[in-house]
Amino acid sequence: MIKSILIYTAAFAALFFAVYFLQTTVVEQSEALVRFNLWDTNLFFAAASALICIHLQLFSTIKSLKPQLGYIYLPTLFIKGGLFFLGFQDAVFSLENFTFSERLCLLSSLVIFLVLEVIFVVKILKENAPKILS
């Protein structure tokens, strides 16, 4: 379990730095204007996704929660969205109109970290699925 948690942490940290530096490079080269902090938004998406995976891995060690892991995961997207809204209400949601580069930065960060999160969640759920045909 500790190995899995270290893998999740390392994977999300590596992806965070890759996405951040790629976005920063593209924004600087295209001379686009991004009116919010890319570091903070990417860090939020990476940390939230990593915490979801780590908690699901920890919950998978509790025998009574194993059949409920999928149901435990379902509301996390809404919780993450609500926390993002609360945390970035002034920085992101106070903007009247988003530029294309701002939309692209937010959406790409969300999707990239969500894809890695789903890969890890599917792995956790497969490991803990009941063996029906055994």
mmCIF file with all atom_site columns, N, CA, C and O in Angstrom, residues 32-86:
data_model
loop_
_atom_site.group_PDB
_atom_site.id
_atom_site.type_symbol
_atom_site.label_atom_id
_atom_site.label_alt_id
_atom_site.label_comp_id
_atom_site.label_asym_id
_atom_site.label_entity_id
_atom_site.label_seq_id
_atom_site.pdbx_PDB_ins_code
_atom_site.Cartn_x
_atom_site.Cartn_y
_atom_site.Cartn_z
_atom_site.occupancy
_atom_site.B_iso_or_equiv
_atom_site.pdbx_formal_charge
_atom_site.auth_seq_id
_atom_site.auth_comp_id
_atom_site.auth_asym_id
_atom_site.auth_atom_id
_atom_site.pdbx_PDB_model_num
ATOM 1   N N  . ALA A 1 32 ? 0.288   35.074 -24.910 1.00 0.00 ? 32 ALA A N  1
ATOM 2   C CA . ALA A 1 32 ? -1.114  35.122 -24.489 1.00 0.00 ? 32 ALA A CA 1
ATOM 3   C C  . ALA A 1 32 ? -1.190  35.661 -23.061 1.00 0.00 ? 32 ALA A C  1
ATOM 4   O O  . ALA A 1 32 ? -0.220  35.618 -22.303 1.00 0.00 ? 32 ALA A O  1
ATOM 5   N N  . LEU A 1 33 ? -2.359  36.139 -22.729 1.00 0.00 ? 33 LEU A N  1
ATOM 6   C CA . LEU A 1 33 ? -2.586  36.683 -21.397 1.00 0.00 ? 33 LEU A CA 1
ATOM 7   C C  . LEU A 1 33 ? -3.397  35.683 -20.581 1.00 0.00 ? 33 LEU A C  1
ATOM 8   O O  . LEU A 1 33 ? -4.481  35.272 -20.992 1.00 0.00 ? 33 LEU A O  1
ATOM 9   N N  . VAL A 1 34 ? -2.846  35.273 -19.463 1.00 0.00 ? 34 VAL A N  1
ATOM 10  C CA . VAL A 1 34 ? -3.562  34.419 -18.515 1.00 0.00 ? 34 VAL A CA 1
ATOM 11  C C  . VAL A 1 34 ? -3.627  35.202 -17.217 1.00 0.00 ? 34 VAL A C  1
ATOM 12  O O  . VAL A 1 34 ? -2.603  35.492 -16.603 1.00 0.00 ? 34 VAL A O  1
ATOM 13  N N  . ARG A 1 35 ? -4.845  35.537 -16.791 1.00 0.00 ? 35 ARG A N  1
ATOM 14  C CA . ARG A 1 35 ? -5.021  36.448 -15.660 1.00 0.00 ? 35 ARG A CA 1
ATOM 15  C C  . ARG A 1 35 ? -5.129  35.742 -14.312 1.00 0.00 ? 35 ARG A C  1
ATOM 16  O O  . ARG A 1 35 ? -5.484  36.359 -13.325 1.00 0.00 ? 35 ARG A O  1
ATOM 17  N N  . PHE A 1 36 ? -4.857  34.471 -14.267 1.00 0.00 ? 36 PHE A N  1
ATOM 18  C CA . PHE A 1 36 ? -4.830  33.754 -12.995 1.00 0.00 ? 36 PHE A CA 1
ATOM 19  C C  . PHE A 1 36 ? -3.518  32.996 -12.907 1.00 0.00 ? 36 PHE A C  1
ATOM 20  O O  . PHE A 1 36 ? -2.785  32.865 -13.896 1.00 0.00 ? 36 PHE A O  1
ATOM 21  N N  . ASN A 1 37 ? -3.212  32.491 -11.741 1.00 0.00 ? 37 ASN A N  1
ATOM 22  C CA . ASN A 1 37 ? -1.937  31.837 -11.477 1.00 0.00 ? 37 ASN A CA 1
ATOM 23  C C  . ASN A 1 37 ? -2.006  30.374 -11.930 1.00 0.00 ? 37 ASN A C  1
ATOM 24  O O  . ASN A 1 37 ? -2.733  29.571 -11.343 1.00 0.00 ? 37 ASN A O  1
ATOM 25  N N  . LEU A 1 38 ? -1.235  30.037 -12.953 1.00 0.00 ? 38 LEU A N  1
ATOM 26  C CA . LEU A 1 38 ? -1.212  28.662 -13.455 1.00 0.00 ? 38 LEU A CA 1
ATOM 27  C C  . LEU A 1 38 ? -0.672  27.690 -12.413 1.00 0.00 ? 38 LEU A C  1
ATOM 28  O O  . LEU A 1 38 ? -1.138  26.549 -12.325 1.00 0.00 ? 38 LEU A O  1
ATOM 29  N N  . TRP A 1 39 ? 0.296   28.131 -11.639 1.00 0.00 ? 39 TRP A N  1
ATOM 30  C CA . TRP A 1 39 ? 0.884   27.264 -10.612 1.00 0.00 ? 39 TRP A CA 1
ATOM 31  C C  . TRP A 1 39 ? -0.196  26.821 -9.627  1.00 0.00 ? 39 TRP A C  1
ATOM 32  O O  . TRP A 1 39 ? -0.320  25.642 -9.313  1.00 0.00 ? 39 TRP A O  1
ATOM 33  N N  . ASP A 1 40 ? -0.977  27.771 -9.147  1.00 0.00 ? 40 ASP A N  1
ATOM 34  C CA . ASP A 1 40 ? -1.997  27.458 -8.143  1.00 0.00 ? 40 ASP A CA 1
ATOM 35  C C  . ASP A 1 40 ? -3.097  26.552 -8.689  1.00 0.00 ? 40 ASP A C  1
ATOM 36  O O  . ASP A 1 40 ? -3.500  25.602 -8.012  1.00 0.00 ? 40 ASP A O  1
ATOM 37  N N  . THR A 1 41 ? -3.586  26.839 -9.888  1.00 0.00 ? 41 THR A N  1
ATOM 38  C CA . THR A 1 41 ? -4.671  26.011 -10.429 1.00 0.00 ? 41 THR A CA 1
ATOM 39  C C  . THR A 1 41 ? -4.185  24.603 -10.735 1.00 0.00 ? 41 THR A C  1
ATOM 40  O O  . THR A 1 41 ? -4.873  23.627 -10.425 1.00 0.00 ? 41 THR A O  1
ATOM 41  N N  . ASN A 1 42 ? -2.994  24.487 -11.313 1.00 0.00 ? 42 ASN A N  1
ATOM 42  C CA . ASN A 1 42 ? -2.457  23.148 -11.587 1.00 0.00 ? 42 ASN A CA 1
ATOM 43  C C  . ASN A 1 42 ? -2.161  22.391 -10.302 1.00 0.00 ? 42 ASN A C  1
ATOM 44  O O  . ASN A 1 42 ? -2.400  21.184 -10.217 1.00 0.00 ? 42 ASN A O  1
ATOM 45  N N  . LEU A 1 43 ? -1.633  23.102 -9.311  1.00 0.00 ? 43 LEU A N  1
ATOM 46  C CA . LEU A 1 43 ? -1.353  22.465 -8.029  1.00 0.00 ? 43 LEU A CA 1
ATOM 47  C C  . LEU A 1 43 ? -2.641  21.954 -7.386  1.00 0.00 ? 43 LEU A C  1
ATOM 48  O O  . LEU A 1 43 ? -2.672  20.860 -6.812  1.00 0.00 ? 43 LEU A O  1
ATOM 49  N N  . PHE A 1 44 ? -3.712  22.725 -7.494  1.00 0.00 ? 44 PHE A N  1
ATOM 50  C CA . PHE A 1 44 ? -4.985  22.286 -6.941  1.00 0.00 ? 44 PHE A CA 1
ATOM 51  C C  . PHE A 1 44 ? -5.454  20.999 -7.620  1.00 0.00 ? 44 PHE A C  1
ATOM 52  O O  . PHE A 1 44 ? -5.824  20.031 -6.947  1.00 0.00 ? 44 PHE A O  1
ATOM 53  N N  . PHE A 1 45 ? -5.461  20.988 -8.960  1.00 0.00 ? 45 PHE A N  1
ATOM 54  C CA . PHE A 1 45 ? -5.932  19.801 -9.679  1.00 0.00 ? 45 PHE A CA 1
ATOM 55  C C  . PHE A 1 45 ? -5.068  18.584 -9.371  1.00 0.00 ? 45 PHE A C  1
ATOM 56  O O  . PHE A 1 45 ? -5.580  17.473 -9.180  1.00 0.00 ? 45 PHE A O  1
ATOM 57  N N  . ALA A 1 46 ? -3.750  18.767 -9.309  1.00 0.00 ? 46 ALA A N  1
ATOM 58  C CA . ALA A 1 46 ? -2.848  17.652 -9.023  1.00 0.00 ? 46 ALA A CA 1
ATOM 59  C C  . ALA A 1 46 ? -3.042  17.135 -7.596  1.00 0.00 ? 46 ALA A C  1
ATOM 60  O O  . ALA A 1 46 ? -3.156  15.926 -7.370  1.00 0.00 ? 46 ALA A O  1
ATOM 61  N N  . ALA A 1 47 ? -3.080  18.057 -6.647  1.00 0.00 ? 47 ALA A N  1
ATOM 62  C CA . ALA A 1 47 ? -3.213  17.647 -5.243  1.00 0.00 ? 47 ALA A CA 1
ATOM 63  C C  . ALA A 1 47 ? -4.573  17.007 -4.977  1.00 0.00 ? 47 ALA A C  1
ATOM 64  O O  . ALA A 1 47 ? -4.661  15.994 -4.275  1.00 0.00 ? 47 ALA A O  1
ATOM 65  N N  . ALA A 1 48 ? -5.631  17.580 -5.531  1.00 0.00 ? 48 ALA A N  1
ATOM 66  C CA . ALA A 1 48 ? -6.966  17.017 -5.309  1.00 0.00 ? 48 ALA A CA 1
ATOM 67  C C  . ALA A 1 48 ? -7.068  15.617 -5.901  1.00 0.00 ? 48 ALA A C  1
ATOM 68  O O  . ALA A 1 48 ? -7.587  14.700 -5.254  1.00 0.00 ? 48 ALA A O  1
ATOM 69  N N  . SER A 1 49 ? -6.562  15.427 -7.106  1.00 0.00 ? 49 SER A N  1
ATOM 70  C CA . SER A 1 49 ? -6.615  14.105 -7.731  1.00 0.00 ? 49 SER A CA 1
ATOM 71  C C  . SER A 1 49 ? -5.757  13.099 -6.977  1.00 0.00 ? 49 SER A C  1
ATOM 72  O O  . SER A 1 49 ? -6.157  11.947 -6.782  1.00 0.00 ? 49 SER A O  1
ATOM 73  N N  . ALA A 1 50 ? -4.572  13.525 -6.534  1.00 0.00 ? 50 ALA A N  1
ATOM 74  C CA . ALA A 1 50 ? -3.710  12.633 -5.763  1.00 0.00 ? 50 ALA A CA 1
ATOM 75  C C  . ALA A 1 50 ? -4.372  12.244 -4.437  1.00 0.00 ? 50 ALA A C  1
ATOM 76  O O  . ALA A 1 50 ? -4.339  11.072 -4.048  1.00 0.00 ? 50 ALA A O  1
ATOM 77  N N  . LEU A 1 51 ? -4.980  13.214 -3.758  1.00 0.00 ? 51 LEU A N  1
ATOM 78  C CA . LEU A 1 51 ? -5.648  12.911 -2.484  1.00 0.00 ? 51 LEU A CA 1
ATOM 79  C C  . LEU A 1 51 ? -6.817  11.947 -2.682  1.00 0.00 ? 51 LEU A C  1
ATOM 80  O O  . LEU A 1 51 ? -7.041  11.060 -1.844  1.00 0.00 ? 51 LEU A O  1
ATOM 81  N N  . ILE A 1 52 ? -7.540  12.105 -3.762  1.00 0.00 ? 52 ILE A N  1
ATOM 82  C CA . ILE A 1 52 ? -8.648  11.189 -4.036  1.00 0.00 ? 52 ILE A CA 1
ATOM 83  C C  . ILE A 1 52 ? -8.119  9.769  -4.215  1.00 0.00 ? 52 ILE A C  1
ATOM 84  O O  . ILE A 1 52 ? -8.663  8.815  -3.639  1.00 0.00 ? 52 ILE A O  1
ATOM 85  N N  . CYS A 1 53 ? -7.063  9.614  -4.981  1.00 0.00 ? 53 CYS A N  1
ATOM 86  C CA . CYS A 1 53 ? -6.492  8.281  -5.208  1.00 0.00 ? 53 CYS A CA 1
ATOM 87  C C  . CYS A 1 53 ? -5.926  7.686  -3.921  1.00 0.00 ? 53 CYS A C  1
ATOM 88  O O  . CYS A 1 53 ? -6.118  6.497  -3.639  1.00 0.00 ? 53 CYS A O  1
ATOM 89  N N  . ILE A 1 54 ? -5.236  8.503  -3.143  1.00 0.00 ? 54 ILE A N  1
ATOM 90  C CA . ILE A 1 54 ? -4.650  8.015  -1.894  1.00 0.00 ? 54 ILE A CA 1
ATOM 91  C C  . ILE A 1 54 ? -5.744  7.605  -0.913  1.00 0.00 ? 54 ILE A C  1
ATOM 92  O O  . ILE A 1 54 ? -5.654  6.539  -0.290  1.00 0.00 ? 54 ILE A O  1
ATOM 93  N N  . HIS A 1 55 ? -6.784  8.413  -0.791  1.00 0.00 ? 55 HIS A N  1
ATOM 94  C CA . HIS A 1 55 ? -7.870  8.055  0.121   1.00 0.00 ? 55 HIS A CA 1
ATOM 95  C C  . HIS A 1 55 ? -8.600  6.802  -0.343  1.00 0.00 ? 55 HIS A C  1
ATOM 96  O O  . HIS A 1 55 ? -8.968  5.954  0.480   1.00 0.00 ? 55 HIS A O  1
ATOM 97  N N  . LEU A 1 56 ? -8.804  6.675  -1.629  1.00 0.00 ? 56 LEU A N  1
ATOM 98  C CA . LEU A 1 56 ? -9.469  5.469  -2.132  1.00 0.00 ? 56 LEU A CA 1
ATOM 99  C C  . LEU A 1 56 ? -8.608  4.235  -1.868  1.00 0.00 ? 56 LEU A C  1
ATOM 100 O O  . LEU A 1 56 ? -9.139  3.175  -1.513  1.00 0.00 ? 56 LEU A O  1
ATOM 101 N N  . GLN A 1 57 ? -7.293  4.386  -2.012  1.00 0.00 ? 57 GLN A N  1
ATOM 102 C CA . GLN A 1 57 ? -6.390  3.272  -1.706  1.00 0.00 ? 57 GLN A CA 1
ATOM 103 C C  . GLN A 1 57 ? -6.467  2.925  -0.216  1.00 0.00 ? 57 GLN A C  1
ATOM 104 O O  . GLN A 1 57 ? -6.506  1.756  0.149   1.00 0.00 ? 57 GLN A O  1
ATOM 105 N N  . LEU A 1 58 ? -6.522  3.938  0.644   1.00 0.00 ? 58 LEU A N  1
ATOM 106 C CA . LEU A 1 58 ? -6.634  3.687  2.079   1.00 0.00 ? 58 LEU A CA 1
ATOM 107 C C  . LEU A 1 58 ? -7.978  3.051  2.423   1.00 0.00 ? 58 LEU A C  1
ATOM 108 O O  . LEU A 1 58 ? -8.042  2.132  3.244   1.00 0.00 ? 58 LEU A O  1
ATOM 109 N N  . PHE A 1 59 ? -9.051  3.526  1.792   1.00 0.00 ? 59 PHE A N  1
ATOM 110 C CA . PHE A 1 59 ? -10.371 2.938  2.035   1.00 0.00 ? 59 PHE A CA 1
ATOM 111 C C  . PHE A 1 59 ? -10.436 1.492  1.565   1.00 0.00 ? 59 PHE A C  1
ATOM 112 O O  . PHE A 1 59 ? -11.210 0.692  2.098   1.00 0.00 ? 59 PHE A O  1
ATOM 113 N N  . SER A 1 60 ? -9.635  1.147  0.567   1.00 0.00 ? 60 SER A N  1
ATOM 114 C CA . SER A 1 60 ? -9.661  -0.227 0.051   1.00 0.00 ? 60 SER A CA 1
ATOM 115 C C  . SER A 1 60 ? -9.075  -1.220 1.046   1.00 0.00 ? 60 SER A C  1
ATOM 116 O O  . SER A 1 60 ? -9.261  -2.425 0.897   1.00 0.00 ? 60 SER A O  1
ATOM 117 N N  . THR A 1 61 ? -8.389  -0.742 2.068   1.00 0.00 ? 61 THR A N  1
ATOM 118 C CA . THR A 1 61 ? -7.854  -1.637 3.095   1.00 0.00 ? 61 THR A CA 1
ATOM 119 C C  . THR A 1 61 ? -8.903  -1.985 4.154   1.00 0.00 ? 61 THR A C  1
ATOM 120 O O  . THR A 1 61 ? -8.689  -2.899 4.936   1.00 0.00 ? 61 THR A O  1
ATOM 121 N N  . ILE A 1 62 ? -10.002 -1.274 4.159   1.00 0.00 ? 62 ILE A N  1
ATOM 122 C CA . ILE A 1 62 ? -11.078 -1.528 5.117   1.00 0.00 ? 62 ILE A CA 1
ATOM 123 C C  . ILE A 1 62 ? -12.066 -2.494 4.464   1.00 0.00 ? 62 ILE A C  1
ATOM 124 O O  . ILE A 1 62 ? -12.699 -2.165 3.455   1.00 0.00 ? 62 ILE A O  1
ATOM 125 N N  . LYS A 1 63 ? -12.180 -3.676 5.023   1.00 0.00 ? 63 LYS A N  1
ATOM 126 C CA . LYS A 1 63 ? -12.962 -4.746 4.406   1.00 0.00 ? 63 LYS A CA 1
ATOM 127 C C  . LYS A 1 63 ? -14.418 -4.341 4.165   1.00 0.00 ? 63 LYS A C  1
ATOM 128 O O  . LYS A 1 63 ? -14.996 -4.655 3.127   1.00 0.00 ? 63 LYS A O  1
ATOM 129 N N  . SER A 1 64 ? -15.028 -3.643 5.100   1.00 0.00 ? 64 SER A N  1
ATOM 130 C CA . SER A 1 64 ? -16.439 -3.277 4.958   1.00 0.00 ? 64 SER A CA 1
ATOM 131 C C  . SER A 1 64 ? -16.659 -2.214 3.876   1.00 0.00 ? 64 SER A C  1
ATOM 132 O O  . SER A 1 64 ? -17.782 -2.054 3.392   1.00 0.00 ? 64 SER A O  1
ATOM 133 N N  . LEU A 1 65 ? -15.618 -1.491 3.502   1.00 0.00 ? 65 LEU A N  1
ATOM 134 C CA . LEU A 1 65 ? -15.761 -0.447 2.485   1.00 0.00 ? 65 LEU A CA 1
ATOM 135 C C  . LEU A 1 65 ? -15.439 -0.929 1.071   1.00 0.00 ? 65 LEU A C  1
ATOM 136 O O  . LEU A 1 65 ? -15.739 -0.236 0.103   1.00 0.00 ? 65 LEU A O  1
ATOM 137 N N  . LYS A 1 66 ? -14.829 -2.102 0.930   1.00 0.00 ? 66 LYS A N  1
ATOM 138 C CA . LYS A 1 66 ? -14.444 -2.595 -0.397  1.00 0.00 ? 66 LYS A CA 1
ATOM 139 C C  . LYS A 1 66 ? -15.597 -2.623 -1.393  1.00 0.00 ? 66 LYS A C  1
ATOM 140 O O  . LYS A 1 66 ? -15.431 -2.174 -2.525  1.00 0.00 ? 66 LYS A O  1
ATOM 141 N N  . PRO A 1 67 ? -16.780 -3.111 -1.024  1.00 0.00 ? 67 PRO A N  1
ATOM 142 C CA . PRO A 1 67 ? -17.862 -3.110 -2.013  1.00 0.00 ? 67 PRO A CA 1
ATOM 143 C C  . PRO A 1 67 ? -18.398 -1.716 -2.336  1.00 0.00 ? 67 PRO A C  1
ATOM 144 O O  . PRO A 1 67 ? -19.086 -1.523 -3.328  1.00 0.00 ? 67 PRO A O  1
ATOM 145 N N  . GLN A 1 68 ? -18.065 -0.729 -1.519  1.00 0.00 ? 68 GLN A N  1
ATOM 146 C CA . GLN A 1 68 ? -18.593 0.621  -1.681  1.00 0.00 ? 68 GLN A CA 1
ATOM 147 C C  . GLN A 1 68 ? -17.618 1.581  -2.360  1.00 0.00 ? 68 GLN A C  1
ATOM 148 O O  . GLN A 1 68 ? -17.930 2.766  -2.510  1.00 0.00 ? 68 GLN A O  1
ATOM 149 N N  . LEU A 1 69 ? -16.452 1.110  -2.773  1.00 0.00 ? 69 LEU A N  1
ATOM 150 C CA . LEU A 1 69 ? -15.419 2.011  -3.288  1.00 0.00 ? 69 LEU A CA 1
ATOM 151 C C  . LEU A 1 69 ? -15.892 2.822  -4.496  1.00 0.00 ? 69 LEU A C  1
ATOM 152 O O  . LEU A 1 69 ? -15.595 4.007  -4.608  1.00 0.00 ? 69 LEU A O  1
ATOM 153 N N  . GLY A 1 70 ? -16.615 2.212  -5.386  1.00 0.00 ? 70 GLY A N  1
ATOM 154 C CA . GLY A 1 70 ? -17.128 2.936  -6.548  1.00 0.00 ? 70 GLY A CA 1
ATOM 155 C C  . GLY A 1 70 ? -18.081 4.039  -6.147  1.00 0.00 ? 70 GLY A C  1
ATOM 156 O O  . GLY A 1 70 ? -18.047 5.144  -6.710  1.00 0.00 ? 70 GLY A O  1
ATOM 157 N N  . TYR A 1 71 ? -18.935 3.746  -5.176  1.00 0.00 ? 71 TYR A N  1
ATOM 158 C CA . TYR A 1 71 ? -19.885 4.758  -4.692  1.00 0.00 ? 71 TYR A CA 1
ATOM 159 C C  . TYR A 1 71 ? -19.181 5.864  -3.908  1.00 0.00 ? 71 TYR A C  1
ATOM 160 O O  . TYR A 1 71 ? -19.628 7.006  -3.897  1.00 0.00 ? 71 TYR A O  1
ATOM 161 N N  . ILE A 1 72 ? -18.081 5.517  -3.257  1.00 0.00 ? 72 ILE A N  1
ATOM 162 C CA . ILE A 1 72 ? -17.306 6.524  -2.537  1.00 0.00 ? 72 ILE A CA 1
ATOM 163 C C  . ILE A 1 72 ? -16.644 7.470  -3.538  1.00 0.00 ? 72 ILE A C  1
ATOM 164 O O  . ILE A 1 72 ? -16.565 8.680  -3.308  1.00 0.00 ? 72 ILE A O  1
ATOM 165 N N  . TYR A 1 73 ? -16.199 6.941  -4.682  1.00 0.00 ? 73 TYR A N  1
ATOM 166 C CA . TYR A 1 73 ? -15.520 7.762  -5.671  1.00 0.00 ? 73 TYR A CA 1
ATOM 167 C C  . TYR A 1 73 ? -16.476 8.709  -6.410  1.00 0.00 ? 73 TYR A C  1
ATOM 168 O O  . TYR A 1 73 ? -16.082 9.824  -6.766  1.00 0.00 ? 73 TYR A O  1
ATOM 169 N N  . LEU A 1 74 ? -17.689 8.291  -6.642  1.00 0.00 ? 74 LEU A N  1
ATOM 170 C CA . LEU A 1 74 ? -18.625 9.060  -7.474  1.00 0.00 ? 74 LEU A CA 1
ATOM 171 C C  . LEU A 1 74 ? -18.760 10.540 -7.101  1.00 0.00 ? 74 LEU A C  1
ATOM 172 O O  . LEU A 1 74 ? -18.682 11.400 -7.981  1.00 0.00 ? 74 LEU A O  1
ATOM 173 N N  . PRO A 1 75 ? -18.974 10.888 -5.854  1.00 0.00 ? 75 PRO A N  1
ATOM 174 C CA . PRO A 1 75 ? -19.174 12.319 -5.553  1.00 0.00 ? 75 PRO A CA 1
ATOM 175 C C  . PRO A 1 75 ? -17.895 13.159 -5.535  1.00 0.00 ? 75 PRO A C  1
ATOM 176 O O  . PRO A 1 75 ? -17.972 14.379 -5.406  1.00 0.00 ? 75 PRO A O  1
ATOM 177 N N  . THR A 1 76 ? -16.736 12.535 -5.704  1.00 0.00 ? 76 THR A N  1
ATOM 178 C CA . THR A 1 76 ? -15.506 13.307 -5.575  1.00 0.00 ? 76 THR A CA 1
ATOM 179 C C  . THR A 1 76 ? -15.352 14.375 -6.667  1.00 0.00 ? 76 THR A C  1
ATOM 180 O O  . THR A 1 76 ? -14.761 15.418 -6.412  1.00 0.00 ? 76 THR A O  1
ATOM 181 N N  . LEU A 1 77 ? -15.881 14.129 -7.857  1.00 0.00 ? 77 LEU A N  1
ATOM 182 C CA . LEU A 1 77 ? -15.787 15.131 -8.918  1.00 0.00 ? 77 LEU A CA 1
ATOM 183 C C  . LEU A 1 77 ? -16.559 16.386 -8.529  1.00 0.00 ? 77 LEU A C  1
ATOM 184 O O  . LEU A 1 77 ? -16.095 17.509 -8.740  1.00 0.00 ? 77 LEU A O  1
ATOM 185 N N  . PHE A 1 78 ? -17.723 16.214 -7.932  1.00 0.00 ? 78 PHE A N  1
ATOM 186 C CA . PHE A 1 78 ? -18.525 17.361 -7.501  1.00 0.00 ? 78 PHE A CA 1
ATOM 187 C C  . PHE A 1 78 ? -17.876 18.084 -6.325  1.00 0.00 ? 78 PHE A C  1
ATOM 188 O O  . PHE A 1 78 ? -17.884 19.311 -6.260  1.00 0.00 ? 78 PHE A O  1
ATOM 189 N N  . ILE A 1 79 ? -17.310 17.309 -5.421  1.00 0.00 ? 79 ILE A N  1
ATOM 190 C CA . ILE A 1 79 ? -16.620 17.909 -4.277  1.00 0.00 ? 79 ILE A CA 1
ATOM 191 C C  . ILE A 1 79 ? -15.407 18.695 -4.764  1.00 0.00 ? 79 ILE A C  1
ATOM 192 O O  . ILE A 1 79 ? -15.166 19.827 -4.330  1.00 0.00 ? 79 ILE A O  1
ATOM 193 N N  . LYS A 1 80 ? -14.648 18.113 -5.694  1.00 0.00 ? 80 LYS A N  1
ATOM 194 C CA . LYS A 1 80 ? -13.485 18.795 -6.244  1.00 0.00 ? 80 LYS A CA 1
ATOM 195 C C  . LYS A 1 80 ? -13.906 20.083 -6.960  1.00 0.00 ? 80 LYS A C  1
ATOM 196 O O  . LYS A 1 80 ? -13.257 21.118 -6.816  1.00 0.00 ? 80 LYS A O  1
ATOM 197 N N  . GLY A 1 81 ? -14.988 20.024 -7.714  1.00 0.00 ? 81 GLY A N  1
ATOM 198 C CA . GLY A 1 81 ? -15.489 21.215 -8.396  1.00 0.00 ? 81 GLY A CA 1
ATOM 199 C C  . GLY A 1 81 ? -15.909 22.295 -7.421  1.00 0.00 ? 81 GLY A C  1
ATOM 200 O O  . GLY A 1 81 ? -15.623 23.475 -7.617  1.00 0.00 ? 81 GLY A O  1
ATOM 201 N N  . GLY A 1 82 ? -16.599 21.902 -6.350  1.00 0.00 ? 82 GLY A N  1
ATOM 202 C CA . GLY A 1 82 ? -17.018 22.862 -5.335  1.00 0.00 ? 82 GLY A CA 1
ATOM 203 C C  . GLY A 1 82 ? -15.836 23.491 -4.612  1.00 0.00 ? 82 GLY A C  1
ATOM 204 O O  . GLY A 1 82 ? -15.825 24.700 -4.368  1.00 0.00 ? 82 GLY A O  1
ATOM 205 N N  . LEU A 1 83 ? -14.847 22.679 -4.281  1.00 0.00 ? 83 LEU A N  1
ATOM 206 C CA . LEU A 1 83 ? -13.651 23.214 -3.625  1.00 0.00 ? 83 LEU A CA 1
ATOM 207 C C  . LEU A 1 83 ? -12.865 24.135 -4.554  1.00 0.00 ? 83 LEU A C  1
ATOM 208 O O  . LEU A 1 83 ? -12.313 25.149 -4.116  1.00 0.00 ? 83 LEU A O  1
ATOM 209 N N  . PHE A 1 84 ? -12.835 23.791 -5.842  1.00 0.00 ? 84 PHE A N  1
ATOM 210 C CA . PHE A 1 84 ? -12.167 24.666 -6.807  1.00 0.00 ? 84 PHE A CA 1
ATOM 211 C C  . PHE A 1 84 ? -12.885 26.007 -6.873  1.00 0.00 ? 84 PHE A C  1
ATOM 212 O O  . PHE A 1 84 ? -12.248 27.065 -6.885  1.00 0.00 ? 84 PHE A O  1
ATOM 213 N N  . PHE A 1 85 ? -14.212 25.962 -6.901  1.00 0.00 ? 85 PHE A N  1
ATOM 214 C CA . PHE A 1 85 ? -14.980 27.204 -6.933  1.00 0.00 ? 85 PHE A CA 1
ATOM 215 C C  . PHE A 1 85 ? -14.711 28.052 -5.694  1.00 0.00 ? 85 PHE A C  1
ATOM 216 O O  . PHE A 1 85 ? -14.475 29.254 -5.788  1.00 0.00 ? 85 PHE A O  1
ATOM 217 N N  . LEU A 1 86 ? -14.736 27.429 -4.525  1.00 0.00 ? 86 LEU A N  1
ATOM 218 C CA . LEU A 1 86 ? -14.486 28.171 -3.286  1.00 0.00 ? 86 LEU A CA 1
ATOM 219 C C  . LEU A 1 86 ? -13.061 28.711 -3.213  1.00 0.00 ? 86 LEU A C  1
ATOM 220 O O  . LEU A 1 86 ? -12.837 29.843 -2.790  1.00 0.00 ? 86 LEU A O  1
#
